[in-house]
PDB file of C-alpha atoms in Angstrom:
ATOM      1  CA  UNK A   1     -42.378  50.701 -96.806  1.00 51.00           C
ATOM      2  CA  UNK A   2     -43.675  53.187 -94.425  1.00 60.00           C
ATOM      3  CA  UNK A   3     -42.853  52.791 -90.386  1.00 72.00           C
ATOM      4  CA  UNK A   4     -45.812  51.808 -88.120  1.00 90.00           C
ATOM      5  CA  UNK A   5     -47.133  54.408 -85.664  1.00 93.00           C
ATOM      6  CA  UNK A   6     -46.546  53.148 -82.088  1.00 97.00           C
ATOM      7  CA  UNK A   7     -50.017  53.770 -79.607  1.00 98.00           C
ATOM      8  CA  UNK A   8     -49.905  57.471 -78.178  1.00 98.00           C
ATOM      9  CA  UNK A   9     -50.235  57.826 -74.334  1.00 98.00           C
ATOM     10  CA  UNK A  10     -50.461  61.377 -72.871  1.00 98.00           C
ATOM     11  CA  UNK A  11     -49.562  62.124 -69.443  1.00 98.00           C
ATOM     12  CA  UNK A  12     -50.633  65.137 -67.490  1.00 98.00           C
ATOM     13  CA  UNK A  13     -48.310  66.278 -65.181  1.00 97.00           C
ATOM     14  CA  UNK A  14     -45.214  68.334 -62.956  1.00 96.00           C
ATOM     15  CA  UNK A  15     -41.977  68.252 -64.434  1.00 97.00           C
ATOM     16  CA  UNK A  16     -39.059  67.665 -62.423  1.00 96.00           C
ATOM     17  CA  UNK A  17     -36.137  69.441 -63.241  1.00 95.00           C
ATOM     18  CA  UNK A  18     -33.879  66.505 -61.868  1.00 94.00           C
ATOM     19  CA  UNK A  19     -35.212  64.220 -64.443  1.00 94.00           C
ATOM     20  CA  UNK A  20     -36.193  61.162 -62.182  1.00 94.00           C
ATOM     21  CA  UNK A  21     -39.953  61.629 -61.876  1.00 94.00           C
ATOM     22  CA  UNK A  22     -42.833  63.502 -63.155  1.00 95.00           C
ATOM     23  CA  UNK A  23     -43.108  64.422 -66.741  1.00 97.00           C
ATOM     24  CA  UNK A  24     -39.364  63.301 -67.523  1.00 97.00           C
ATOM     25  CA  UNK A  25     -39.744  59.973 -65.854  1.00 97.00           C
ATOM     26  CA  UNK A  26     -43.484  59.358 -67.765  1.00 98.00           C
ATOM     27  CA  UNK A  27     -41.784  59.812 -71.045  1.00 98.00           C
ATOM     28  CA  UNK A  28     -39.124  57.558 -70.715  1.00 98.00           C
ATOM     29  CA  UNK A  29     -41.392  54.985 -69.559  1.00 98.00           C
ATOM     30  CA  UNK A  30     -43.290  55.555 -72.448  1.00 98.00           C
ATOM     31  CA  UNK A  31     -40.683  55.290 -75.162  1.00 97.00           C
ATOM     32  CA  UNK A  32     -38.995  52.390 -73.090  1.00 97.00           C
ATOM     33  CA  UNK A  33     -42.280  50.599 -73.616  1.00 97.00           C
ATOM     34  CA  UNK A  34     -42.710  51.469 -77.038  1.00 97.00           C
ATOM     35  CA  UNK A  35     -45.256  54.199 -76.753  1.00 98.00           C
ATOM     36  CA  UNK A  36     -45.285  57.516 -78.371  1.00 98.00           C
ATOM     37  CA  UNK A  37     -45.574  59.671 -75.356  1.00 98.00           C
ATOM     38  CA  UNK A  38     -47.295  63.328 -75.209  1.00 98.00           C
ATOM     39  CA  UNK A  39     -47.160  65.898 -72.421  1.00 98.00           C
ATOM     40  CA  UNK A  40     -49.385  68.353 -70.738  1.00 98.00           C
ATOM     41  CA  UNK A  41     -47.629  70.460 -67.884  1.00 98.00           C
ATOM     42  CA  UNK A  42     -49.085  71.121 -64.941  1.00 97.00           C
ATOM     43  CA  UNK A  43     -46.576  72.653 -62.690  1.00 95.00           C
ATOM     44  CA  UNK A  44     -42.876  73.216 -62.552  1.00 95.00           C
ATOM     45  CA  UNK A  45     -40.746  72.057 -60.148  1.00 93.00           C
ATOM     46  CA  UNK A  46     -37.278  73.293 -59.025  1.00 95.00           C
ATOM     47  CA  UNK A  47     -36.196  70.111 -57.337  1.00 92.00           C
ATOM     48  CA  UNK A  48     -32.956  67.892 -57.391  1.00 92.00           C
ATOM     49  CA  UNK A  49     -31.779  64.547 -55.514  1.00 91.00           C
ATOM     50  CA  UNK A  50     -32.201  66.128 -52.359  1.00 90.00           C
ATOM     51  CA  UNK A  51     -35.810  67.170 -52.522  1.00 87.00           C
ATOM     52  CA  UNK A  52     -38.189  70.128 -53.566  1.00 88.00           C
ATOM     53  CA  UNK A  53     -37.539  73.390 -53.354  1.00 90.00           C
ATOM     54  CA  UNK A  54     -40.061  75.433 -55.229  1.00 91.00           C
ATOM     55  CA  UNK A  55     -43.478  74.669 -57.336  1.00 90.00           C
ATOM     56  CA  UNK A  56     -44.725  76.799 -59.779  1.00 93.00           C
ATOM     57  CA  UNK A  57     -48.616  76.018 -60.881  1.00 93.00           C
ATOM     58  CA  UNK A  58     -48.978  76.359 -65.066  1.00 97.00           C
ATOM     59  CA  UNK A  59     -51.685  78.641 -65.356  1.00 97.00           C
ATOM     60  CA  UNK A  60     -55.442  77.047 -66.127  1.00 97.00           C
ATOM     61  CA  UNK A  61     -55.791  78.605 -69.153  1.00 98.00           C
ATOM     62  CA  UNK A  62     -52.536  76.981 -70.559  1.00 98.00           C
ATOM     63  CA  UNK A  63     -53.003  73.689 -69.143  1.00 98.00           C
ATOM     64  CA  UNK A  64     -56.539  73.941 -71.202  1.00 98.00           C
ATOM     65  CA  UNK A  65     -54.696  74.583 -74.567  1.00 98.00           C
ATOM     66  CA  UNK A  66     -52.355  72.446 -73.943  1.00 98.00           C
ATOM     67  CA  UNK A  67     -54.939  69.561 -73.484  1.00 98.00           C
ATOM     68  CA  UNK A  68     -57.054  71.045 -76.462  1.00 98.00           C
ATOM     69  CA  UNK A  69     -53.672  71.025 -78.848  1.00 98.00           C
ATOM     70  CA  UNK A  70     -52.993  67.371 -78.009  1.00 98.00           C
ATOM     71  CA  UNK A  71     -56.615  65.949 -78.228  1.00 98.00           C
ATOM     72  CA  UNK A  72     -57.495  67.937 -81.433  1.00 98.00           C
ATOM     73  CA  UNK A  73     -54.896  66.256 -83.267  1.00 98.00           C
ATOM     74  CA  UNK A  74     -53.457  62.855 -81.610  1.00 98.00           C
ATOM     75  CA  UNK A  75     -55.495  59.600 -81.724  1.00 97.00           C
ATOM     76  CA  UNK A  76     -54.914  58.987 -77.704  1.00 98.00           C
ATOM     77  CA  UNK A  77     -55.035  55.468 -76.361  1.00 98.00           C
ATOM     78  CA  UNK A  78     -54.590  56.245 -72.861  1.00 98.00           C
ATOM     79  CA  UNK A  79     -54.045  59.047 -70.214  1.00 98.00           C
ATOM     80  CA  UNK A  80     -52.077  59.319 -67.047  1.00 98.00           C
ATOM     81  CA  UNK A  81     -52.199  61.801 -64.748  1.00 98.00           C
ATOM     82  CA  UNK A  82     -49.633  62.682 -62.071  1.00 97.00           C
ATOM     83  CA  UNK A  83     -49.384  65.970 -60.127  1.00 94.00           C
ATOM     84  CA  UNK A  84     -51.831  68.314 -60.228  1.00 94.00           C
ATOM     85  CA  UNK A  85     -51.117  70.522 -57.691  1.00 86.00           C
ATOM     86  CA  UNK A  86     -54.017  72.578 -57.170  1.00 90.00           C
ATOM     87  CA  UNK A  87     -58.115  72.129 -56.995  1.00 91.00           C
ATOM     88  CA  UNK A  88     -58.559  74.140 -59.842  1.00 94.00           C
ATOM     89  CA  UNK A  89     -56.314  72.173 -61.951  1.00 95.00           C
ATOM     90  CA  UNK A  90     -57.928  68.899 -60.549  1.00 95.00           C
ATOM     91  CA  UNK A  91     -61.266  70.106 -61.535  1.00 96.00           C
ATOM     92  CA  UNK A  92     -59.763  71.710 -64.791  1.00 97.00           C
ATOM     93  CA  UNK A  93     -58.406  67.971 -65.615  1.00 98.00           C
ATOM     94  CA  UNK A  94     -61.487  66.043 -64.388  1.00 97.00           C
ATOM     95  CA  UNK A  95     -63.903  68.313 -66.708  1.00 98.00           C
ATOM     96  CA  UNK A  96     -61.744  67.593 -69.783  1.00 98.00           C
ATOM     97  CA  UNK A  97     -61.490  63.912 -69.226  1.00 98.00           C
ATOM     98  CA  UNK A  98     -65.105  63.818 -68.596  1.00 98.00           C
ATOM     99  CA  UNK A  99     -65.489  65.740 -71.919  1.00 98.00           C
ATOM    100  CA  UNK A 100     -62.768  63.946 -73.933  1.00 97.00           C
ATOM    101  CA  UNK A 101     -63.632  59.869 -72.873  1.00 97.00           C
ATOM    102  CA  UNK A 102     -60.375  58.474 -73.160  1.00 98.00           C
ATOM    103  CA  UNK A 103     -59.928  55.096 -73.780  1.00 98.00           C
ATOM    104  CA  UNK A 104     -58.311  54.279 -70.662  1.00 98.00           C
ATOM    105  CA  UNK A 105     -57.235  56.613 -67.756  1.00 98.00           C
ATOM    106  CA  UNK A 106     -54.692  55.797 -64.776  1.00 98.00           C
ATOM    107  CA  UNK A 107     -55.097  58.486 -61.925  1.00 98.00           C
ATOM    108  CA  UNK A 108     -51.607  58.560 -59.684  1.00 97.00           C
ATOM    109  CA  UNK A 109     -53.080  60.649 -56.581  1.00 95.00           C
ATOM    110  CA  UNK A 110     -49.561  62.587 -56.446  1.00 89.00           C
ATOM    111  CA  UNK A 111     -49.561  64.072 -53.060  1.00 83.00           C
ATOM    112  CA  UNK A 112     -46.245  64.306 -51.056  1.00 69.00           C
ATOM    113  CA  UNK A 113     -42.957  63.456 -52.591  1.00 62.00           C
ATOM    114  CA  UNK A 114     -40.454  61.154 -50.684  1.00 58.00           C
ATOM    115  CA  UNK A 115     -39.095  64.107 -49.336  1.00 55.00           C
ATOM    116  CA  UNK A 116     -41.957  65.426 -47.571  1.00 57.00           C
ATOM    117  CA  UNK A 117     -43.026  68.291 -49.985  1.00 60.00           C
ATOM    118  CA  UNK A 118     -46.417  68.551 -50.183  1.00 64.00           C
ATOM    119  CA  UNK A 119     -47.338  68.432 -54.095  1.00 66.00           C
ATOM    120  CA  UNK A 120     -51.071  68.870 -53.610  1.00 73.00           C
ATOM    121  CA  UNK A 121     -53.019  71.252 -51.783  1.00 72.00           C
ATOM    122  CA  UNK A 122     -55.130  69.554 -49.213  1.00 75.00           C
ATOM    123  CA  UNK A 123     -58.262  71.317 -50.597  1.00 78.00           C
ATOM    124  CA  UNK A 124     -57.599  69.776 -54.012  1.00 85.00           C
ATOM    125  CA  UNK A 125     -58.677  65.952 -52.151  1.00 89.00           C
ATOM    126  CA  UNK A 126     -62.154  66.557 -52.730  1.00 90.00           C
ATOM    127  CA  UNK A 127     -62.027  67.407 -56.162  1.00 91.00           C
ATOM    128  CA  UNK A 128     -60.228  64.492 -56.717  1.00 94.00           C
ATOM    129  CA  UNK A 129     -62.583  62.208 -55.098  1.00 93.00           C
ATOM    130  CA  UNK A 130     -65.756  63.777 -56.422  1.00 93.00           C
ATOM    131  CA  UNK A 131     -64.298  64.692 -59.899  1.00 95.00           C
ATOM    132  CA  UNK A 132     -61.464  62.605 -61.267  1.00 97.00           C
ATOM    133  CA  UNK A 133     -61.222  59.157 -59.341  1.00 97.00           C
ATOM    134  CA  UNK A 134     -65.146  58.135 -60.417  1.00 98.00           C
ATOM    135  CA  UNK A 135     -63.703  58.558 -63.981  1.00 98.00           C
ATOM    136  CA  UNK A 136     -60.583  56.504 -63.561  1.00 98.00           C
ATOM    137  CA  UNK A 137     -59.836  53.093 -65.034  1.00 98.00           C
ATOM    138  CA  UNK A 138     -56.966  52.400 -62.310  1.00 98.00           C
ATOM    139  CA  UNK A 139     -56.161  54.178 -59.340  1.00 98.00           C
ATOM    140  CA  UNK A 140     -53.151  53.829 -57.936  1.00 97.00           C
ATOM    141  CA  UNK A 141     -52.054  55.378 -54.660  1.00 96.00           C
ATOM    142  CA  UNK A 142     -49.314  54.607 -52.114  1.00 93.00           C
ATOM    143  CA  UNK A 143     -50.085  53.889 -48.506  1.00 92.00           C
ATOM    144  CA  UNK A 144     -49.640  57.714 -47.519  1.00 90.00           C
ATOM    145  CA  UNK A 145     -51.875  58.937 -50.344  1.00 92.00           C
ATOM    146  CA  UNK A 146     -54.508  56.538 -49.391  1.00 94.00           C
ATOM    147  CA  UNK A 147     -54.791  57.401 -45.952  1.00 92.00           C
ATOM    148  CA  UNK A 148     -54.899  61.048 -47.340  1.00 90.00           C
ATOM    149  CA  UNK A 149     -57.637  59.821 -49.563  1.00 93.00           C
ATOM    150  CA  UNK A 150     -59.377  57.841 -46.684  1.00 94.00           C
ATOM    151  CA  UNK A 151     -58.448  59.863 -43.826  1.00 91.00           C
ATOM    152  CA  UNK A 152     -57.096  56.817 -41.798  1.00 93.00           C
ATOM    153  CA  UNK A 153     -54.355  55.173 -40.813  1.00 93.00           C
ATOM    154  CA  UNK A 154     -52.921  51.956 -43.063  1.00 93.00           C
ATOM    155  CA  UNK A 155     -50.444  50.050 -40.956  1.00 89.00           C
ATOM    156  CA  UNK A 156     -51.736  46.405 -41.008  1.00 90.00           C
ATOM    157  CA  UNK A 157     -52.584  43.467 -43.869  1.00 89.00           C
ATOM    158  CA  UNK A 158     -56.137  43.896 -42.583  1.00 93.00           C
ATOM    159  CA  UNK A 159     -56.229  47.676 -43.129  1.00 94.00           C
ATOM    160  CA  UNK A 160     -54.610  47.783 -46.401  1.00 93.00           C
ATOM    161  CA  UNK A 161     -57.701  45.012 -47.519  1.00 93.00           C
ATOM    162  CA  UNK A 162     -59.952  47.299 -46.119  1.00 95.00           C
ATOM    163  CA  UNK A 163     -58.648  50.467 -47.369  1.00 95.00           C
ATOM    164  CA  UNK A 164     -58.229  48.669 -51.163  1.00 95.00           C
ATOM    165  CA  UNK A 165     -62.218  48.165 -50.754  1.00 96.00           C
ATOM    166  CA  UNK A 166     -63.077  51.523 -49.878  1.00 96.00           C
ATOM    167  CA  UNK A 167     -60.922  52.936 -52.525  1.00 97.00           C
ATOM    168  CA  UNK A 168     -62.760  50.836 -54.930  1.00 96.00           C
ATOM    169  CA  UNK A 169     -65.664  52.399 -53.720  1.00 96.00           C
ATOM    170  CA  UNK A 170     -65.051  55.803 -54.652  1.00 96.00           C
ATOM    171  CA  UNK A 171     -65.907  55.161 -58.264  1.00 97.00           C
ATOM    172  CA  UNK A 172     -62.669  54.017 -60.061  1.00 97.00           C
ATOM    173  CA  UNK A 173     -62.660  50.830 -61.995  1.00 98.00           C
ATOM    174  CA  UNK A 174     -59.811  49.263 -60.309  1.00 98.00           C
ATOM    175  CA  UNK A 175     -57.118  50.203 -57.638  1.00 98.00           C
ATOM    176  CA  UNK A 176     -53.671  49.547 -57.193  1.00 98.00           C
ATOM    177  CA  UNK A 177     -52.384  49.820 -53.701  1.00 96.00           C
ATOM    178  CA  UNK A 178     -49.138  50.289 -53.863  1.00 94.00           C
ATOM    179  CA  UNK A 179     -47.176  48.741 -51.013  1.00 82.00           C
ATOM    180  CA  UNK A 180     -43.406  50.150 -51.207  1.00 74.00           C
ATOM    181  CA  UNK A 181     -44.353  52.320 -48.183  1.00 72.00           C
ATOM    182  CA  UNK A 182     -44.606  49.389 -45.760  1.00 72.00           C
ATOM    183  CA  UNK A 183     -42.591  47.671 -43.866  1.00 74.00           C
ATOM    184  CA  UNK A 184     -40.807  43.994 -44.384  1.00 73.00           C
ATOM    185  CA  UNK A 185     -38.748  42.184 -47.056  1.00 75.00           C
ATOM    186  CA  UNK A 186     -41.442  41.962 -49.562  1.00 86.00           C
ATOM    187  CA  UNK A 187     -42.948  44.546 -51.431  1.00 86.00           C
ATOM    188  CA  UNK A 188     -46.776  43.800 -51.510  1.00 90.00           C
ATOM    189  CA  UNK A 189     -48.740  45.705 -54.287  1.00 94.00           C
ATOM    190  CA  UNK A 190     -52.716  44.640 -54.197  1.00 96.00           C
ATOM    191  CA  UNK A 191     -54.727  44.863 -56.993  1.00 97.00           C
ATOM    192  CA  UNK A 192     -58.724  45.270 -56.636  1.00 97.00           C
ATOM    193  CA  UNK A 193     -61.568  45.086 -58.998  1.00 97.00           C
ATOM    194  CA  UNK A 194     -64.874  43.535 -59.414  1.00 95.00           C
ATOM    195  CA  UNK A 195     -63.210  40.305 -59.868  1.00 95.00           C
ATOM    196  CA  UNK A 196     -61.442  40.738 -56.526  1.00 95.00           C
ATOM    197  CA  UNK A 197     -58.215  41.120 -55.048  1.00 94.00           C
ATOM    198  CA  UNK A 198     -54.976  40.337 -56.938  1.00 94.00           C
ATOM    199  CA  UNK A 199     -51.212  40.376 -54.864  1.00 93.00           C
ATOM    200  CA  UNK A 200     -47.971  41.015 -56.721  1.00 94.00           C
ATOM    201  CA  UNK A 201     -45.101  40.491 -54.358  1.00 91.00           C
ATOM    202  CA  UNK A 202     -41.408  41.260 -55.130  1.00 86.00           C
ATOM    203  CA  UNK A 203     -38.300  41.706 -52.836  1.00 86.00           C
ATOM    204  CA  UNK A 204     -37.766  44.895 -51.447  1.00 88.00           C
ATOM    205  CA  UNK A 205     -34.491  46.300 -52.522  1.00 84.00           C
ATOM    206  CA  UNK A 206     -31.989  48.127 -50.102  1.00 83.00           C
ATOM    207  CA  UNK A 207     -32.491  51.757 -51.937  1.00 86.00           C
ATOM    208  CA  UNK A 208     -34.391  54.617 -51.699  1.00 85.00           C
ATOM    209  CA  UNK A 209     -36.215  54.792 -55.012  1.00 88.00           C
ATOM    210  CA  UNK A 210     -37.237  58.213 -56.916  1.00 89.00           C
ATOM    211  CA  UNK A 211     -40.049  58.463 -59.527  1.00 90.00           C
ATOM    212  CA  UNK A 212     -41.152  54.738 -59.018  1.00 93.00           C
ATOM    213  CA  UNK A 213     -44.800  55.787 -58.756  1.00 93.00           C
ATOM    214  CA  UNK A 214     -44.908  58.152 -61.575  1.00 96.00           C
ATOM    215  CA  UNK A 215     -43.067  55.591 -63.464  1.00 97.00           C
ATOM    216  CA  UNK A 216     -45.476  52.689 -62.410  1.00 97.00           C
ATOM    217  CA  UNK A 217     -48.301  54.797 -63.681  1.00 98.00           C
ATOM    218  CA  UNK A 218     -47.179  55.592 -66.823  1.00 98.00           C
ATOM    219  CA  UNK A 219     -45.886  51.803 -67.295  1.00 98.00           C
ATOM    220  CA  UNK A 220     -49.552  50.609 -66.807  1.00 98.00           C
ATOM    221  CA  UNK A 221     -50.808  53.446 -68.919  1.00 98.00           C
ATOM    222  CA  UNK A 222     -48.402  52.408 -71.950  1.00 98.00           C
ATOM    223  CA  UNK A 223     -49.430  49.014 -71.471  1.00 98.00           C
ATOM    224  CA  UNK A 224     -53.108  49.776 -71.799  1.00 98.00           C
ATOM    225  CA  UNK A 225     -52.355  51.694 -75.188  1.00 98.00           C
ATOM    226  CA  UNK A 226     -50.773  48.378 -76.453  1.00 98.00           C
ATOM    227  CA  UNK A 227     -53.754  46.520 -75.920  1.00 98.00           C
ATOM    228  CA  UNK A 228     -53.344  44.658 -72.629  1.00 98.00           C
ATOM    229  CA  UNK A 229     -55.905  43.943 -70.362  1.00 98.00           C
ATOM    230  CA  UNK A 230     -55.777  46.048 -66.574  1.00 98.00           C
ATOM    231  CA  UNK A 231     -54.513  42.909 -64.994  1.00 98.00           C
ATOM    232  CA  UNK A 232     -51.938  41.998 -67.582  1.00 98.00           C
ATOM    233  CA  UNK A 233     -51.193  45.860 -67.931  1.00 98.00           C
ATOM    234  CA  UNK A 234     -50.464  46.224 -63.941  1.00 98.00           C
ATOM    235  CA  UNK A 235     -48.530  42.915 -63.710  1.00 97.00           C
ATOM    236  CA  UNK A 236     -46.566  43.888 -66.607  1.00 98.00           C
ATOM    237  CA  UNK A 237     -45.889  47.315 -65.318  1.00 98.00           C
ATOM    238  CA  UNK A 238     -45.086  46.096 -61.848  1.00 96.00           C
ATOM    239  CA  UNK A 239     -42.505  43.654 -63.099  1.00 95.00           C
ATOM    240  CA  UNK A 240     -41.070  46.370 -65.290  1.00 97.00           C
ATOM    241  CA  UNK A 241     -40.622  48.803 -62.619  1.00 95.00           C
ATOM    242  CA  UNK A 242     -38.687  46.309 -60.246  1.00 93.00           C
ATOM    243  CA  UNK A 243     -36.305  45.525 -63.324  1.00 94.00           C
ATOM    244  CA  UNK A 244     -35.987  49.507 -63.711  1.00 93.00           C
ATOM    245  CA  UNK A 245     -34.718  49.850 -59.904  1.00 92.00           C
ATOM    246  CA  UNK A 246     -32.615  46.893 -59.677  1.00 92.00           C
ATOM    247  CA  UNK A 247     -30.974  48.885 -62.189  1.00 93.00           C
ATOM    248  CA  UNK A 248     -30.975  52.413 -60.593  1.00 90.00           C
ATOM    249  CA  UNK A 249     -28.463  54.885 -60.185  1.00 93.00           C
ATOM    250  CA  UNK A 250     -27.496  58.109 -58.193  1.00 94.00           C
ATOM    251  CA  UNK A 251     -27.193  60.830 -60.786  1.00 95.00           C
ATOM    252  CA  UNK A 252     -26.878  63.452 -58.151  1.00 94.00           C
ATOM    253  CA  UNK A 253     -25.529  64.472 -54.351  1.00 93.00           C
ATOM    254  CA  UNK A 254     -28.690  63.112 -52.289  1.00 91.00           C
ATOM    255  CA  UNK A 255     -29.122  59.173 -51.471  1.00 91.00           C
ATOM    256  CA  UNK A 256     -32.334  58.990 -54.247  1.00 90.00           C
ATOM    257  CA  UNK A 257     -31.891  56.649 -56.817  1.00 92.00           C
ATOM    258  CA  UNK A 258     -33.565  56.822 -60.235  1.00 93.00           C
ATOM    259  CA  UNK A 259     -34.572  54.232 -62.402  1.00 92.00           C
ATOM    260  CA  UNK A 260     -32.827  53.237 -65.596  1.00 94.00           C
ATOM    261  CA  UNK A 261     -35.307  52.924 -68.205  1.00 93.00           C
TER     262      UNK A 261
END
């Protein structure tokens, strides 16, 4: 009997030369969740477990040609976007997603690396909020990214709730406001959709994670590709990231732990 073909998901993101985040983490996640992974690379980074040294944007024509090659051949069940890097690439990806109309689109608004390196031009925020976010089925910002998108601080639970509602008003079908950057013994992720707010809580692990946001968005896309509802996909993805981080390890000389997929 011929082998069955797994669902297919696409990541549109930057390459992490250290292998812990970006395209590399996304493809590992797709594989671990039973999905065939495709990739369109938007930027090439020089980075390791200590930080990001350089970022080189892929030319627009080549980003466009990657997307054309993939959509023209594969039945793509879900798309995840990560590091886009510039306003021009963000506008291009938004235009392509509007034209291609994938069944599911997960937008991870990658802006600043854990090390502090900026991974998205400030001029690209308008392109993100006006062009790409309204197309998203699920938007997955962490707290610093949400602050950058909304232009205001988010510190308290009440501010988190107000931010979740404001982010949902930008046009995405749902918002997962990640709580990893907050303080406390628990990490509280808050999911907002038309049905209301859902809190997902798990113990905070005493380590510095690398690639958790990329992995979470990729896992959500994979679960959607496999046929799960958005709420189920988010629950399953959050649990997967927590388990993978519990088994995390330090592959380099820095303090960053990567996930064991």
